Amino acid sequence: MKQPDGEPIRGPAPFEVIQRRGPPGAAAPDNGAGRIELAVPGLPAAAAGAWELHYRPRLLGPRAVAAPPAPVGRARLAARADGCLGTVLEIPAGGWYALDCALVENGSARAKQSLGPFGIGERFLIAGQSYAGNHHDALLTVDDPEGRAVAYDPAARAWRIAHDPQPSWLLAEQGVTHWQQLAQEIVRKGFVFPGGSVWPAAMNALVPELDMPLGTLSVVRSASSLADWLPGSPLFDSLAAAVRHFHPFRAILWQLGEADAGRMTASDDFIAQFTRLKQALAEATGTDPVWMLAKSTYHPAAHANAEGQQRVRAAIDRLCASLDNVVPGPDTDQLGRDYRQVDRQSRHFTAEGQRRAGELWARAIADLLERR
């Protein structure tokens, strides 16, 4: 058999986070594990039986100093659906990791390769309207010195540290960047805001607590109502495509409600629309993810509507109590005018509001992991 050339093993992308399985609320070291798929395109399925993979996961960063070397594992390469050989490995939650590999044919090493860095941790799909996106006062950054909070950038088809602004699935579909969109808004509306989010603050609170990498993907449309996401709409199609691409992940972090509060959407209508969206998404993607519903109904401008807010808040309570895989997210409405850009035209969170909202999200996510 001819020796594979170059770097023959295909595995996780650099800085990719793989969703862990197992008991999410368990204490270390029993934090669960993640499955990583490896493929060797240069070896045809007919070669199955002669080849195996010898591998050793190796921690990177400060934890590598104290961690004892992992034992060398062995896995038989088997035929894959794409016609080449490959295998699936279970790696304990944590990271960043490198995976040192050797391709062995009938007992003789033929090629060596190191994959990584990659992590086994938690993945979250972020969706909703402007409070979930890049519409706030400050560009926040990830504090973790190892950069263990990352976001998938669909335009670059790569993972990067989740500093603001967050990469957008919807902008990538349109072929524009965040900064191009911001320039268009400046021309149209005549004002500037930096375009940060709440998510670096949420990840900064979660990473030290969980001690593992976190990965996100954002599908956010400013000023959208729940009706705008229903099946048959472009937003639904985009959300379904993102779910198929990003699965498996822990939950959809859904922050939407101020537009419906402003439009006085009835509680029963909000419930019916969300139920339809959830069912249609499960049918379109073949997976029924957990939804975390934030109470995000307050807007200090036209949408400051107490009756409309209460309708949406009541609907969220009923949805969390009645539907499977629908759980409470944070109540960001408790962050009132002191945390909003009341005197600025964008009227979203100030820098302190972003940090407080991120901490509320982190607390809700930690509660989810303990419950499940």
Short mmCIF file of C-alpha atoms in Angstrom, two decimals:
data_model
loop_
_atom_site.label_atom_id
_atom_site.label_comp_id
_atom_site.label_asym_id
_atom_site.label_seq_id
_atom_site.Cartn_x
_atom_site.Cartn_y
_atom_site.Cartn_z
CA MET A 1 0.00 0.00 0.00
CA LYS A 2 1.30 3.44 -0.96
CA GLN A 3 2.17 5.71 1.97
CA PRO A 4 -0.25 8.69 2.32
CA ASP A 5 1.30 11.98 1.18
CA GLY A 6 1.39 15.36 2.96
CA GLU A 7 -1.13 15.75 5.78
CA PRO A 8 -3.45 12.83 5.08
CA ILE A 9 -5.79 13.05 8.09
CA ARG A 10 -8.77 15.39 8.02
CA GLY A 11 -10.33 16.30 11.39
CA PRO A 12 -11.63 19.28 13.38
CA ALA A 13 -10.98 22.74 11.97
CA PRO A 14 -8.49 24.95 13.85
CA PHE A 15 -10.09 26.21 17.08
CA GLU A 16 -13.33 24.34 16.42
CA VAL A 17 -15.38 23.48 19.49
CA ILE A 18 -17.08 20.07 19.45
CA GLN A 19 -20.26 19.69 21.51
CA ARG A 20 -19.63 17.44 24.48
CA ARG A 21 -21.94 14.56 25.35
CA GLY A 22 -22.58 13.00 28.72
CA PRO A 23 -23.48 14.62 32.05
CA PRO A 24 -23.23 18.40 31.54
CA GLY A 25 -23.76 19.19 35.20
CA ALA A 26 -21.14 16.77 36.51
CA ALA A 27 -18.02 17.99 38.22
CA ALA A 28 -14.58 17.54 36.68
CA PRO A 29 -13.08 15.21 35.63
CA ASP A 30 -16.42 13.61 34.66
CA ASN A 31 -17.43 16.44 32.34
CA GLY A 32 -18.48 14.18 29.51
CA ALA A 33 -16.75 13.73 26.19
CA GLY A 34 -17.06 14.74 22.57
CA ARG A 35 -16.90 12.68 19.39
CA ILE A 36 -14.52 13.83 16.69
CA GLU A 37 -14.64 12.38 13.20
CA LEU A 38 -11.39 11.72 11.36
CA ALA A 39 -11.08 10.88 7.68
CA VAL A 40 -8.12 9.77 5.56
CA PRO A 41 -9.10 10.73 1.99
CA GLY A 42 -5.98 9.11 0.53
CA LEU A 43 -6.95 5.64 1.73
CA PRO A 44 -9.79 3.94 -0.17
CA ALA A 45 -12.42 1.86 1.58
CA ALA A 46 -10.91 -1.27 0.02
CA ALA A 47 -7.89 -0.84 2.30
CA ALA A 48 -9.97 -1.40 5.46
CA GLY A 49 -8.41 -4.01 7.70
CA ALA A 50 -4.79 -3.12 6.99
CA TRP A 51 -4.77 0.31 8.62
CA GLU A 52 -5.25 1.64 12.12
CA LEU A 53 -4.75 4.96 13.85
CA HIS A 54 -2.53 5.45 16.89
CA TYR A 55 -3.41 8.68 18.66
CA ARG A 56 -2.73 10.69 21.80
CA PRO A 57 -4.74 13.81 22.83
CA ARG A 58 -2.43 16.44 24.26
CA LEU A 59 -3.57 19.45 26.28
CA LEU A 60 -2.23 22.84 25.23
CA GLY A 61 -1.69 25.92 27.37
CA PRO A 62 -1.23 26.17 31.15
CA ARG A 63 -3.02 22.89 31.96
CA ALA A 64 -0.49 20.98 29.88
CA VAL A 65 2.22 21.56 32.51
CA ALA A 66 0.45 19.62 35.26
CA ALA A 67 -1.45 17.11 33.12
CA PRO A 68 0.07 13.61 32.90
CA PRO A 69 0.54 12.33 29.34
CA ALA A 70 -2.54 10.58 28.02
CA PRO A 71 -2.13 6.95 26.98
CA VAL A 72 -1.78 6.15 23.30
CA GLY A 73 -5.08 5.00 21.86
CA ARG A 74 -5.63 2.69 18.93
CA ALA A 75 -8.55 2.71 16.52
CA ARG A 76 -9.16 0.53 13.49
CA LEU A 77 -9.87 2.55 10.35
CA ALA A 78 -13.17 1.63 8.73
CA ALA A 79 -14.90 2.48 5.48
CA ARG A 80 -16.89 5.73 5.45
CA ALA A 81 -19.89 6.70 3.37
CA ASP A 82 -17.68 8.96 1.22
CA GLY A 83 -15.55 6.02 0.11
CA CYS A 84 -12.43 6.61 2.19
CA LEU A 85 -11.26 5.31 5.55
CA GLY A 86 -11.84 7.00 8.88
CA THR A 87 -12.78 6.61 12.51
CA VAL A 88 -14.60 8.36 15.36
CA LEU A 89 -12.80 9.11 18.64
CA GLU A 90 -14.14 10.01 22.09
CA ILE A 91 -12.11 12.86 23.66
CA PRO A 92 -12.79 14.13 27.23
CA ALA A 93 -14.32 17.58 27.57
CA GLY A 94 -11.70 20.30 27.80
CA GLY A 95 -9.04 21.90 25.69
CA TRP A 96 -7.47 23.34 23.82
CA TYR A 97 -6.15 20.01 22.53
CA ALA A 98 -3.71 18.82 19.93
CA LEU A 99 -4.16 15.28 18.64
CA ASP A 100 -0.93 13.51 17.75
CA CYS A 101 -1.67 10.81 15.18
CA ALA A 102 0.18 8.03 13.39
CA LEU A 103 -1.22 6.03 10.48
CA VAL A 104 -0.13 2.44 10.90
CA GLU A 105 -0.26 -0.19 8.15
CA ASN A 106 0.08 -3.79 9.30
CA GLY A 107 2.04 -2.68 12.37
CA SER A 108 4.34 -0.15 10.63
CA ALA A 109 3.91 3.63 10.98
CA ARG A 110 3.52 5.21 7.55
CA ALA A 111 2.64 8.84 8.33
CA LYS A 112 2.44 11.13 11.33
CA GLN A 113 0.39 14.26 11.82
CA SER A 114 -0.74 16.57 14.62
CA LEU A 115 -4.27 18.00 14.47
CA GLY A 116 -5.59 21.02 16.33
CA PRO A 117 -6.01 23.07 18.29
CA PHE A 118 -9.60 22.05 18.95
CA GLY A 119 -11.82 21.88 22.02
CA ILE A 120 -14.54 19.71 23.49
CA GLY A 121 -17.08 21.91 25.23
CA GLU A 122 -20.36 23.74 24.66
CA ARG A 123 -21.83 25.16 21.44
CA PHE A 124 -24.70 27.66 21.27
CA LEU A 125 -26.64 29.04 18.32
CA ILE A 126 -27.64 32.67 18.95
CA ALA A 127 -30.78 33.97 17.25
CA GLY A 128 -33.37 36.72 17.49
CA GLN A 129 -33.42 40.48 16.98
CA SER A 130 -31.17 43.41 17.76
CA TYR A 131 -30.56 42.81 21.48
CA ALA A 132 -29.04 39.46 20.48
CA GLY A 133 -26.80 41.06 17.88
CA ASN A 134 -24.22 43.76 17.25
CA HIS A 135 -26.35 46.74 18.20
CA HIS A 136 -24.89 47.93 21.48
CA ASP A 137 -22.62 50.66 22.74
CA ALA A 138 -19.25 48.94 23.23
CA LEU A 139 -17.03 46.48 21.42
CA LEU A 140 -16.40 43.89 24.14
CA THR A 141 -13.56 41.38 24.13
CA VAL A 142 -12.97 37.85 25.41
CA ASP A 143 -10.89 37.89 28.60
CA ASP A 144 -9.74 34.26 28.69
CA PRO A 145 -5.96 34.28 28.05
CA GLU A 146 -6.27 31.08 26.01
CA GLY A 147 -9.11 32.44 23.87
CA ARG A 148 -11.48 29.62 24.80
CA ALA A 149 -14.57 31.54 23.67
CA VAL A 150 -14.82 31.36 19.89
CA ALA A 151 -17.35 32.15 17.19
CA TYR A 152 -17.81 30.52 13.82
CA ASP A 153 -17.36 33.05 11.01
CA PRO A 154 -19.39 31.75 8.04
CA ALA A 155 -17.90 34.32 5.66
CA ALA A 156 -14.35 33.10 6.38
CA ARG A 157 -15.50 29.50 7.00
CA ALA A 158 -13.30 29.51 10.08
CA TRP A 159 -13.42 29.83 13.85
CA ARG A 160 -12.06 32.92 15.62
CA ILE A 161 -11.96 34.36 19.13
CA ALA A 162 -15.39 35.81 19.89
CA HIS A 163 -14.36 39.45 20.24
CA ASP A 164 -16.99 41.93 19.07
CA PRO A 165 -18.45 42.38 16.57
CA GLN A 166 -19.86 38.87 16.31
CA PRO A 167 -19.74 37.25 12.85
CA SER A 168 -23.15 36.92 11.23
CA TRP A 169 -24.64 34.00 9.31
CA LEU A 170 -27.13 36.35 7.64
CA LEU A 171 -24.50 38.86 6.50
CA ALA A 172 -22.41 36.02 5.10
CA GLU A 173 -25.41 34.89 3.05
CA GLN A 174 -25.69 38.44 1.68
CA GLY A 175 -21.97 38.67 0.92
CA VAL A 176 -21.38 41.75 3.09
CA THR A 177 -19.37 42.35 6.26
CA HIS A 178 -20.52 43.84 9.55
CA TRP A 179 -18.63 47.02 8.78
CA GLN A 180 -20.24 47.34 5.34
CA GLN A 181 -23.67 46.97 6.93
CA LEU A 182 -22.75 49.55 9.57
CA ALA A 183 -21.68 52.01 6.88
CA GLN A 184 -25.02 51.52 5.13
CA GLU A 185 -26.89 52.21 8.37
CA ILE A 186 -24.86 55.37 8.97
CA VAL A 187 -25.86 56.66 5.53
CA ARG A 188 -29.49 55.66 6.02
CA LYS A 189 -30.01 56.70 9.66
CA GLY A 190 -27.32 59.34 10.15
CA PHE A 191 -25.80 58.02 13.38
CA VAL A 192 -23.00 55.76 14.53
CA PHE A 193 -22.75 53.11 17.21
CA PRO A 194 -19.77 50.74 17.53
CA GLY A 195 -21.85 47.60 17.16
CA GLY A 196 -20.93 45.35 20.07
CA SER A 197 -22.89 42.52 21.69
CA VAL A 198 -23.59 40.91 25.06
CA TRP A 199 -21.85 37.63 24.19
CA PRO A 200 -18.21 38.27 25.17
CA ALA A 201 -19.50 39.21 28.64
CA ALA A 202 -21.54 35.99 28.81
CA MET A 203 -18.58 33.87 27.73
CA ASN A 204 -16.24 35.67 30.14
CA ALA A 205 -18.50 34.54 32.99
CA LEU A 206 -19.00 30.98 31.69
CA VAL A 207 -15.49 29.93 30.64
CA PRO A 208 -13.93 30.08 34.14
CA GLU A 209 -16.92 28.25 35.62
CA LEU A 210 -17.03 25.45 33.06
CA ASP A 211 -13.27 25.38 32.34
CA MET A 212 -13.73 24.29 28.73
CA PRO A 213 -13.99 25.99 25.33
CA LEU A 214 -17.28 27.54 24.17
CA GLY A 215 -18.38 28.10 20.57
CA THR A 216 -21.18 30.19 19.08
CA LEU A 217 -22.88 30.94 15.77
CA SER A 218 -25.13 34.01 15.33
CA VAL A 219 -28.28 34.28 13.20
CA VAL A 220 -29.71 37.69 14.14
CA ARG A 221 -31.95 40.19 12.33
CA SER A 222 -32.54 43.63 13.80
CA ALA A 223 -36.17 44.79 14.26
CA SER A 224 -37.58 41.35 13.42
CA SER A 225 -40.76 40.09 15.01
CA LEU A 226 -41.61 36.45 15.63
CA ALA A 227 -43.81 36.43 12.53
CA ASP A 228 -40.77 37.30 10.41
CA TRP A 229 -39.16 33.94 11.35
CA LEU A 230 -42.09 31.69 10.46
CA PRO A 231 -41.72 28.89 7.86
CA GLY A 232 -41.82 30.20 4.30
CA SER A 233 -39.79 33.28 5.20
CA PRO A 234 -36.14 33.94 4.25
CA LEU A 235 -35.28 34.15 7.96
CA PHE A 236 -36.69 30.69 8.61
CA ASP A 237 -34.70 29.27 5.71
CA SER A 238 -31.53 30.90 7.05
CA LEU A 239 -32.16 29.63 10.57
CA ALA A 240 -32.75 26.09 9.30
CA ALA A 241 -29.57 26.20 7.23
CA ALA A 242 -27.58 27.42 10.25
CA VAL A 243 -29.02 24.69 12.49
CA ARG A 244 -28.11 21.99 9.95
CA HIS A 245 -24.60 23.37 9.63
CA PHE A 246 -23.97 23.84 13.36
CA HIS A 247 -25.62 20.71 14.79
CA PRO A 248 -24.94 19.29 17.34
CA PHE A 249 -25.11 22.16 19.82
CA ARG A 250 -26.48 22.65 23.32
CA ALA A 251 -29.25 25.20 22.74
CA ILE A 252 -30.65 28.06 20.70
CA LEU A 253 -30.23 31.28 22.70
CA TRP A 254 -33.35 33.13 21.56
CA GLN A 255 -33.61 36.83 22.37
CA LEU A 256 -36.65 38.33 20.67
CA GLY A 257 -39.68 40.22 21.90
CA GLU A 258 -39.39 43.99 21.82
CA ALA A 259 -40.81 44.27 18.28
CA ASP A 260 -43.78 42.09 19.25
CA ALA A 261 -44.27 44.12 22.43
CA GLY A 262 -44.35 47.28 20.34
CA ARG A 263 -46.86 45.72 17.93
CA MET A 264 -49.07 44.54 20.82
CA THR A 265 -48.90 40.91 19.70
CA ALA A 266 -51.43 38.92 21.71
CA SER A 267 -50.07 36.21 24.01
CA ASP A 268 -52.04 33.48 22.24
CA ASP A 269 -50.74 34.63 18.84
CA PHE A 270 -47.13 34.69 20.10
CA ILE A 271 -47.53 31.17 21.50
CA ALA A 272 -49.07 29.86 18.29
CA GLN A 273 -46.35 31.45 16.14
CA PHE A 274 -43.49 30.15 18.27
CA THR A 275 -45.00 26.65 18.41
CA ARG A 276 -45.28 26.67 14.63
CA LEU A 277 -41.69 27.88 14.26
CA LYS A 278 -40.33 25.23 16.63
CA GLN A 279 -42.21 22.36 14.99
CA ALA A 280 -41.30 23.46 11.47
CA LEU A 281 -37.64 23.86 12.35
CA ALA A 282 -37.53 20.35 13.83
CA GLU A 283 -39.12 18.94 10.67
CA ALA A 284 -36.80 20.88 8.36
CA THR A 285 -33.60 19.96 10.19
CA GLY A 286 -34.29 16.55 11.69
CA THR A 287 -33.35 17.77 15.17
CA ASP A 288 -35.36 19.27 18.01
CA PRO A 289 -32.94 21.59 19.82
CA VAL A 290 -33.40 23.18 23.21
CA TRP A 291 -34.67 26.76 23.01
CA MET A 292 -33.75 29.25 25.75
CA LEU A 293 -36.24 32.11 25.63
CA ALA A 294 -35.07 35.42 27.06
CA LYS A 295 -37.56 37.97 28.30
CA SER A 296 -36.37 40.84 26.15
CA THR A 297 -39.38 43.06 25.56
CA TYR A 298 -38.30 46.49 26.82
CA HIS A 299 -37.12 49.21 24.47
CA PRO A 300 -36.75 52.77 25.83
CA ALA A 301 -38.16 54.38 22.69
CA ALA A 302 -41.35 53.52 20.77
CA HIS A 303 -41.47 49.98 22.10
CA ALA A 304 -41.68 51.00 25.75
CA ASN A 305 -45.19 49.57 25.97
CA ALA A 306 -46.08 48.03 29.32
CA GLU A 307 -49.16 46.16 28.10
CA GLY A 308 -47.38 44.81 25.02
CA GLN A 309 -44.42 43.77 27.13
CA GLN A 310 -46.63 41.88 29.56
CA ARG A 311 -48.32 40.01 26.71
CA VAL A 312 -44.99 38.72 25.40
CA ARG A 313 -43.62 37.96 28.86
CA ALA A 314 -46.74 35.96 29.74
CA ALA A 315 -46.46 34.05 26.46
CA ILE A 316 -42.83 33.12 27.21
CA ASP A 317 -43.83 31.82 30.66
CA ARG A 318 -46.55 29.65 29.13
CA LEU A 319 -44.24 28.34 26.40
CA CYS A 320 -41.56 27.34 28.91
CA ALA A 321 -44.17 25.58 31.04
CA SER A 322 -45.91 23.71 28.22
CA LEU A 323 -43.42 22.77 25.45
CA ASP A 324 -40.67 20.18 25.55
CA ASN A 325 -37.15 21.54 25.05
CA VAL A 326 -38.22 25.12 25.78
CA VAL A 327 -36.63 26.60 28.91
CA PRO A 328 -36.34 30.06 30.48
CA GLY A 329 -33.48 32.28 29.47
CA PRO A 330 -32.56 35.47 31.31
CA ASP A 331 -34.93 38.32 32.10
CA THR A 332 -33.03 41.22 30.56
CA ASP A 333 -36.04 43.50 31.02
CA GLN A 334 -34.85 44.00 34.61
CA LEU A 335 -32.04 46.12 33.15
CA GLY A 336 -33.94 49.37 32.84
CA ARG A 337 -33.15 52.85 31.56
CA ASP A 338 -29.93 53.12 33.55
CA TYR A 339 -28.44 50.42 31.29
CA ARG A 340 -29.85 51.67 27.98
CA GLN A 341 -28.77 54.31 25.48
CA VAL A 342 -31.83 56.40 26.28
CA ASP A 343 -30.42 59.61 24.76
CA ARG A 344 -28.92 58.00 21.67
CA GLN A 345 -30.74 56.98 18.55
CA SER A 346 -29.89 53.27 18.60
CA ARG A 347 -31.27 52.95 22.17
CA HIS A 348 -29.80 49.57 23.04
CA PHE A 349 -27.51 48.56 25.92
CA THR A 350 -24.70 50.72 27.23
CA ALA A 351 -21.37 49.02 27.91
CA GLU A 352 -22.45 48.32 31.50
CA GLY A 353 -25.80 47.04 30.24
CA GLN A 354 -24.00 44.68 27.89
CA ARG A 355 -21.93 43.29 30.76
CA ARG A 356 -24.96 42.89 33.02
CA ALA A 357 -27.01 41.22 30.27
CA GLY A 358 -24.13 38.89 29.46
CA GLU A 359 -23.90 37.88 33.12
CA LEU A 360 -27.64 37.15 33.16
CA TRP A 361 -27.23 34.92 30.11
CA ALA A 362 -24.30 33.13 31.74
CA ARG A 363 -26.35 32.44 34.86
CA ALA A 364 -29.26 31.08 32.82
CA ILE A 365 -26.96 28.84 30.74
CA ALA A 366 -25.25 27.51 33.87
CA ASP A 367 -28.69 26.70 35.30
CA LEU A 368 -29.60 24.87 32.09
CA LEU A 369 -26.49 22.74 32.27
CA GLU A 370 -27.14 21.86 35.89
CA ARG A 371 -30.76 20.89 35.16
CA ARG A 372 -29.86 18.73 32.16
#
